[in-house]
Amino acid sequence: MFTQLASRFLHISTTSSTDISLDSCGHAPFKSLENIRTLLSQSIKTSNDTATQDCIRTLVSTSDYLIDYAREMLHSYPYRLVPGCWRELYTDAGIHKALGLGFLATTRDKQDTTKEDPIGLLRQGILACDNVLVMSGAAGIGRKPIVYELIDLLEKMITDMAEETGDMMSNPTQKKRRIHPPFKLGEDVNPETVPALKYPIPRLHLPTMDAFQKHVNGPAGGTPIVITGAIDHWPARERWTDLETLCQTAGPDRLVPIEIGSQYTDEAWTQKLVTIREFIQDYVIESSTSSSLDKDDSKDDSYSKDGPKSRVGYLAQHDLFDQIPRLRRDIDIPDYCMIEPREQKGYVPPDDVLLNAWFGPCGTVSPMHTDPYHNLLAQVVGHKYVRLYAPSESTKLYAFGAGASSVDEGLEEKQEETMLGNTSQVDIEHPDLSRHPLFAQAQYVETILGPGDVLYIPFEWWHYIRSLSTSFSVSFWF
């Protein structure tokens, strides 16, 4: 099957139309891509001789060089302006590397224990595929189905090899418990960090589609509501409460992008790629265990600049369900996303409903911001505090780069205006009113989302979100 998949990819990559050309990418990367295609074609041979092994190793190393080159080019442009040629170059180089690693793992001399661990090589192949999905979106005609199939095949090969060698540590189907200690998602709410609600958002149980559309398109514009009962049928409501089940369903070796830091407005905030297993073990469980030992701070310093915050990791605003389609089977797109919102200035509905995952420990924060679409935020497991402000309150919320801003003028302000113009500078729960005096007059509504709740966030409404426990939410932009 592996050889057949490699042959199909070669056929697709050499016959489909492409954005990779001498004009757009230059001669060197185009020539290197042709070289690794030739190496892959030679590697398809089933021989285990030294010449074949050398060819495969050259394929992997040359693909690595091309990946590094394409990555540099991806980072040379604003994300939305990256030319398609560099995305496709990164995609094809990554697929070639993953296929090369698969061939290297299966054609090596099994008696030679001095060579690389074959299961380790296969895991590297999975990481290469996930980098393709995350970094370039598997750009190019027919590439994404190839990547999905390649990941499934590499995972099966790992399982088969582990069973053959008796290596239970490498076999996710045999080692029953890989998350330590066993952990149920959402059971770590610290009552001292749960704010009392002054202006609660109305809650409705399963409104009709017609009633919801009339609410969204009301004369004064839609207002936030919490819908109950809409996702009770989701398998995720039960399956995702267990971190071990969630880890094994997603695939413990799958690579995901996470945010490091309490919130994206912090100077120390950064991003990194980690495996699902590493994220759950090192950021979700460790952070939750640490915060449970420190319950004497009613201000919830888990998201302050000191202490546990430095370990906060958040899988935020990532289309996890496109990257790992088997997780998509545990949820459904709510029917409410299918209504037709009225025309509004600045609102351009997406071609399809846009899904994003939000998974992290207690204390993760999404600073006050606005979104370019209407939003249904579905709380699968865990609890979150959410506060919302109407668009009419915008002048009191001190958006980055706004005229009422307190930041220094100059280049830094212009950059903030470009990147964070939809984000408030105010620390919502602990505001500095000497810097942001008008914020004291801003009116808001608020709620605590629990498992099964769905919050409707209207277009252009400001919203601030803080996790009160380990939590998994799914947003649906429409």
C-alpha positions as a printed Julia matrix, in Angstrom:
478×3 Matrix{Float64}:
   0.0    0.0     0.0
   2.86   2.39    0.8
   4.41   1.96   -2.63
   1.02   2.45   -4.28
   0.43   5.67   -2.33
   3.87   6.98   -3.33
   3.14   6.17   -6.98
  -0.21   7.99   -6.85
   1.43  11.04   -5.32
   4.08  11.07   -8.03
   1.36  10.91  -10.67
  -0.59  13.77   -9.07
   2.46  15.96   -8.52
   3.69  15.59  -12.1
   0.36  15.88  -13.94
  -1.75  18.39  -11.96
  -1.62  22.11  -12.53
   0.48  23.98   -9.98
   1.55  27.4    -8.74
   5.17  26.24   -8.63
   7.0   27.71  -11.57
  10.35  29.13  -12.58
   8.83  32.61  -12.63
   7.3   32.56   -9.15
   9.73  30.42   -7.16
  12.93  30.73   -9.11
  15.06  28.1   -10.78
  16.79  26.56   -7.74
  13.78  25.32   -5.74
  12.02  24.16   -8.91
  15.07  22.13   -9.91
  15.42  20.69   -6.39
  11.79  19.63   -6.45
  12.34  17.8    -9.71
  15.35  16.09   -8.13
  13.44  14.74   -5.14
  10.66  13.5    -7.44
  13.3   11.51   -9.29
  14.7   10.2    -5.99
  11.21   9.15   -4.85
  10.64   7.33   -8.12
  13.9    5.43   -7.59
  13.04   4.71   -3.95
   9.83   2.94   -4.92
  11.96  -0.07   -5.81
  11.52  -2.86   -3.26
  15.21  -3.73   -3.08
  16.9   -3.45    0.31
  20.37  -3.02   -1.18
  22.76  -0.3    -0.12
  22.16   1.75   -3.26
  18.43   1.93   -2.56
  19.04   2.89    1.07
  21.43   5.64   -0.01
  18.87   6.93   -2.49
  16.18   7.08    0.21
  18.49   8.89    2.63
  19.33  11.44   -0.05
  15.59  11.87   -0.69
  14.97  12.63    3.0
  17.93  15.0     3.4
  17.18  16.89    0.18
  13.51  17.18    1.14
  14.62  18.59    4.5
  16.7   21.23    2.75
  13.76  22.19    0.54
  11.41  22.33    3.55
  13.78  24.71    5.35
  14.03  26.9     2.25
  10.26  26.99    1.75
   9.7   27.72    5.46
  11.94  30.76    5.25
   9.91  32.02    2.3
   6.62  31.39    4.13
   7.87  33.56    6.98
   8.98  36.31    4.61
   5.4   37.41    3.93
   2.31  38.28    5.97
   0.36  35.01    6.2
  -2.46  36.07    3.89
  -0.01  37.35    1.25
   2.21  34.26    0.93
   2.42  33.33   -2.79
   0.89  29.96   -3.56
   4.15  28.66   -4.98
   5.84  28.63   -1.56
   2.9   26.83    0.06
   2.95  24.16   -2.64
   6.71  23.86   -2.46
   6.53  23.29    1.3
   3.68  20.8     0.82
   5.42  18.69   -1.81
   8.74  18.7     0.03
   7.01  17.59    3.24
   5.16  14.76    1.53
   8.37  13.58   -0.13
  10.11  13.57    3.27
   7.3   11.59    4.93
   7.3    9.02    2.12
  11.09   8.77    2.29
  10.98   8.14    6.04
   8.34   5.45    5.49
  10.5    3.71    2.92
  13.52   4.03    5.2
  11.62   2.38    8.06
  10.35  -0.52    5.96
  13.37  -1.3     3.79
  16.09  -1.19    6.47
  17.85  -4.39    7.48
  15.87  -5.62   10.5
  18.94  -7.43   11.83
  20.98  -4.23   11.88
  20.26  -2.69   15.29
  22.74   0.15   14.74
  20.39   1.95   12.34
  17.5    4.27   13.23
  14.51   3.0    15.17
  11.88   2.26   12.46
   8.99   3.37   14.68
  10.85   6.61   15.36
  11.23   7.15   11.62
   7.5    6.61   11.09
   6.71   9.11   13.83
   8.97  11.63   12.11
   6.93  11.0     8.98
   3.72  11.85   10.83
   5.3   15.07   12.11
   6.31  15.97    8.56
   2.71  15.48    7.39
   1.31  17.58   10.24
   3.77  20.35    9.45
   2.4   20.29    5.9
  -1.2   20.6     7.17
  -0.4   23.34    9.7
   2.21  25.4     7.84
   0.94  25.29    4.27
  -2.54  23.81    4.45
  -1.44  20.96    2.17
  -1.67  23.36   -0.75
  -1.94  21.95   -4.26
  -4.46  19.88   -6.18
  -5.03  16.46   -4.62
  -2.41  16.91   -1.89
  -4.62  17.01    1.21
  -6.26  13.58    0.63
  -2.77  12.16    0.07
  -1.58  13.61    3.39
  -4.61  12.25    5.26
  -4.08   8.8     3.79
  -0.36   8.92    4.45
  -0.88   9.75    8.13
  -3.38   6.89    8.54
  -0.95   4.51    6.87
   2.01   5.62    8.98
  -0.03   5.2    12.17
  -1.09   1.7    11.09
   2.51   0.81   10.33
   3.52   1.93   13.84
   0.84  -0.26   15.38
   1.75  -3.26   13.22
   5.46  -2.92   13.98
   4.8   -2.54   17.7
   2.68  -5.69   17.73
   5.31  -7.57   15.76
   8.13  -6.57   18.13
   6.06  -6.63   21.31
   6.82  -2.97   21.96
   3.72  -1.98   23.92
   5.12   1.48   24.66
   4.95   2.31   20.95
   1.57   0.69   20.4
  -1.26   3.06   21.3
  -3.84   0.26   21.05
  -2.05  -1.92   23.59
  -0.79   0.49   26.22
  -4.05   1.33   27.95
  -3.0    4.38   29.94
  -0.49   6.86   28.58
  -1.74   9.99   30.31
  -0.51  10.23   33.9
  -2.17  10.81   36.23
  -5.61   9.8    34.82
  -7.49  13.05   34.32
 -11.1   14.01   33.66
 -11.5   17.21   31.7
 -13.34  20.08   33.39
 -13.38  18.82   36.97
 -10.82  21.33   38.28
 -12.99  24.44   38.78
 -11.75  26.6    41.63
 -14.87  28.25   43.13
 -12.79  31.24   44.25
 -12.09  32.18   40.62
 -15.74  32.06   39.5
 -17.11  35.62   39.38
 -20.62  36.47   40.54
 -22.72  37.52   37.56
 -24.19  41.04   37.66
 -25.65  41.21   34.15
 -26.37  37.63   33.0
 -27.04  36.79   29.39
 -30.51  35.29   28.71
 -30.67  31.53   28.24
 -33.0   29.79   25.76
 -33.63  26.09   25.35
 -33.59  25.01   21.7
 -35.18  28.03   20.01
 -36.65  27.32   16.59
 -34.63  28.25   13.52
 -37.17  30.95   12.69
 -37.0   32.39   16.21
 -33.21  32.42   16.14
 -33.08  34.13   12.74
 -35.51  36.8    13.92
 -33.36  37.34   17.0
 -30.14  37.67   14.98
 -31.76  40.0    12.45
 -33.74  42.11   14.92
 -34.19  45.85   14.26
 -31.47  46.78   16.71
 -29.22  43.9    15.71
 -28.8   40.61   17.47
 -27.8   40.37   21.12
 -25.96  37.54   22.88
 -27.96  34.55   24.07
 -26.99  31.19   25.56
 -28.66  28.26   23.82
 -29.08  25.05   25.8
 -29.77  21.53   24.51
 -28.28  22.11   21.04
 -25.22  19.86   21.38
 -26.36  17.28   23.9
 -26.24  14.61   21.19
 -22.56  15.16   20.37
 -20.35  12.12   21.1
 -17.68  14.65   22.12
 -19.73  15.6    25.18
 -18.79  12.26   26.73
 -15.71  11.14   24.83
 -13.69  14.33   25.31
 -14.1   14.4    29.09
 -11.41  11.71   29.26
  -8.0   13.01   28.22
  -6.71   9.55   27.39
  -9.61   8.96   24.97
  -9.15  12.4    23.45
  -5.4   11.83   23.05
  -5.78   8.43   21.42
  -8.64   9.59   19.16
  -6.62  12.53   17.86
  -3.42  10.48   17.75
  -0.76  11.02   20.44
   1.96  11.69   17.86
  -0.02  14.32   15.94
   1.55  17.78   15.87
  -0.53  20.84   16.82
   0.2   24.57   17.14
  -0.2   26.02   20.63
   0.13  29.46   22.18
   2.54  29.84   25.1
   1.58  32.53   27.59
  -1.6   33.73   29.21
  -2.86  35.83   26.29
  -1.68  36.98   22.88
  -1.27  40.61   23.94
   1.59  39.77   26.32
   5.16  40.59   25.29
   6.36  37.11   26.27
   3.63  35.38   24.28
   4.86  32.96   21.63
   3.79  29.91   19.61
   5.23  26.45   19.11
   4.4   23.07   17.63
   4.07  20.11   19.99
   2.54  16.65   19.83
  -0.93  16.09   21.27
   0.64  13.89   23.97
   3.14  16.59   24.96
   0.47  19.29   25.06
  -1.88  17.29   27.27
   0.83  16.0    29.6
   3.03  19.09   29.89
   0.51  21.93   29.62
  -3.0   20.7    30.39
  -2.36  18.23   33.23
   0.72  19.92   34.7
  -0.9   23.36   34.65
  -4.15  22.06   36.14
  -2.32  20.12   38.84
  -0.24  23.18   39.74
  -3.24  25.51   39.91
  -5.15  23.07   42.11
  -2.36  23.38   44.71
  -2.71  27.15   44.88
  -6.28  28.12   45.7
  -5.61  31.04   48.03
  -5.63  33.67   45.28
  -9.14  34.87   44.56
  -7.86  37.0    41.71
  -6.78  33.89   39.78
  -3.14  34.66   39.18
  -2.92  31.65   36.86
  -3.06  34.23   34.12
  -0.95  36.96   35.7
   2.62  37.66   34.68
   4.05  35.69   37.59
   3.99  32.08   38.68
   2.05  29.33   36.86
   1.21  31.56   33.92
   4.61  30.93   32.35
   3.52  27.34   31.78
   0.15  28.19   30.25
  -0.27  26.56   26.85
  -3.4   26.98   24.74
  -4.49  25.23   21.56
  -6.4   28.27   20.35
  -8.24  29.25   17.16
  -6.95  26.25   15.22
  -8.96  24.27   12.68
  -8.12  21.0    14.39
 -11.0   19.26   12.65
  -9.61  19.88    9.2
  -6.17  18.72   10.32
  -7.5   15.61   12.12
 -10.82  14.7    10.46
 -11.6   11.79   12.81
 -12.21  14.32   15.6
 -14.83  15.93   13.36
 -16.96  12.8    13.71
 -17.54  13.64   17.39
 -19.3   16.94   16.67
 -21.82  18.48   14.25
 -22.24  21.97   12.85
 -25.28  23.43   14.67
 -28.25  24.06   12.41
 -28.36  27.63   13.72
 -25.29  28.38   11.57
 -27.46  27.93    8.47
 -29.56  31.07    8.97
 -29.06  34.1     6.74
 -27.87  37.11    8.76
 -28.95  40.5     7.5
 -26.54  42.72    5.61
 -24.28  44.8     7.82
 -21.43  47.15    7.04
 -18.18  45.19    7.11
 -19.86  41.78    7.31
 -19.01  39.36    4.5
 -20.26  35.84    5.29
 -17.73  33.04    4.78
 -18.25  30.56    1.95
 -18.56  27.78    4.54
 -18.93  27.65    8.31
 -15.46  28.11    9.84
 -14.59  25.8    12.74
 -11.9   26.38   15.34
 -10.85  24.43   18.44
 -10.07  26.02   21.82
  -8.47  23.53   24.2
  -6.45  24.35   27.3
  -6.08  24.39   31.07
  -7.69  26.59   33.68
  -6.63  30.22   33.41
  -6.29  30.61   29.64
  -7.52  34.0    28.46
  -8.77  35.39   25.18
  -8.37  39.18   25.53
 -11.29  41.41   24.68
 -11.63  41.4    20.89
 -14.1   41.32   18.02
 -14.52  38.75   15.24
 -15.33  39.35   11.55
 -18.33  36.98   11.61
 -21.27  35.86   13.71
 -20.14  33.17   16.13
 -21.61  30.2    17.97
 -19.24  29.17   20.76
 -20.04  25.6    21.84
 -18.73  24.56   25.26
 -18.05  20.83   24.96
 -16.54  20.22   28.4
 -15.33  22.46   31.2
 -16.4   25.98   32.18
 -15.6   29.49   30.91
 -16.41  33.01   32.02
 -17.44  35.25   29.1
 -18.08  38.99   29.09
 -19.43  40.89   26.06
 -19.73  44.55   25.1
 -21.88  45.91   22.3
 -20.28  47.72   19.32
 -21.75  50.97   20.69
 -19.31  50.69   23.62
 -16.23  50.61   21.38
 -14.98  54.11   22.23
 -14.73  53.07   25.89
 -12.73  49.91   25.25
  -9.43  51.39   24.02
  -8.61  49.22   21.04
  -4.95  49.01   20.11
  -4.14  51.8    17.66
  -7.4   53.67   18.33
  -7.4   57.42   18.77
  -8.11  57.07   22.48
  -5.16  54.75   22.9
  -2.6   55.21   25.64
   0.27  53.59   23.8
   3.16  55.63   22.5
   2.8   56.98   19.01
   5.05  55.94   16.15
   5.94  52.75   14.34
   5.0   50.5    17.27
   1.51  51.96   17.38
   1.05  51.55   13.64
   2.06  47.89   13.88
  -0.35  47.34   16.77
  -3.15  49.02   14.84
  -2.57  46.67   11.93
  -2.3   43.47   13.96
  -4.41  44.17   17.06
  -6.94  46.72   15.87
  -9.73  44.34   16.91
  -8.32  43.91   20.43
  -8.82  46.0    23.58
  -5.87  47.18   25.69
  -7.91  46.95   28.9
  -7.27  44.2    31.45
 -10.98  43.5    31.67
 -11.22  41.96   35.14
  -8.53  44.2    36.69
  -8.67  47.47   34.72
  -6.3   50.37   35.26
  -8.82  53.2    35.22
  -6.08  55.82   35.39
  -5.04  54.71   31.9
  -8.5   53.77   30.64
 -11.01  55.97   32.53
 -13.9   55.6    30.06
 -13.91  51.85   30.6
 -15.69  52.37   33.95
 -18.75  53.58   32.0
 -18.87  50.67   29.53
 -21.95  48.48   29.84
 -21.67  44.71   29.41
 -23.39  41.35   29.72
 -21.81  38.14   30.96
 -22.26  34.44   31.46
 -20.59  31.29   32.66
 -20.6   28.65   29.96
 -20.91  25.08   31.16
 -20.83  21.75   29.31
 -23.46  21.7    26.56
 -24.0   25.47   26.42
 -23.77  27.35   23.11
 -23.2   31.11   23.21
 -24.29  33.26   20.28
 -21.81  36.13   19.83
 -23.13  38.69   17.32
 -20.96  40.23   14.62
 -18.73  43.04   15.94
 -19.54  42.4    19.61
 -16.5   42.61   21.87
 -15.89  39.51   23.97
 -13.48  38.44   26.69
 -13.13  34.78   27.74
 -11.36  33.12   30.68
 -11.28  29.38   31.34
 -12.47  28.43   34.81
 -11.3   24.85   34.38
  -9.6   22.71   31.79
 -11.84  23.25   28.84
 -12.58  22.33   25.25
 -14.72  24.66   23.14
 -15.54  24.78   19.45
 -16.38  28.02   17.65
 -18.47  28.21   14.5
 -18.11  31.38   12.44
 -20.96  32.0     9.99
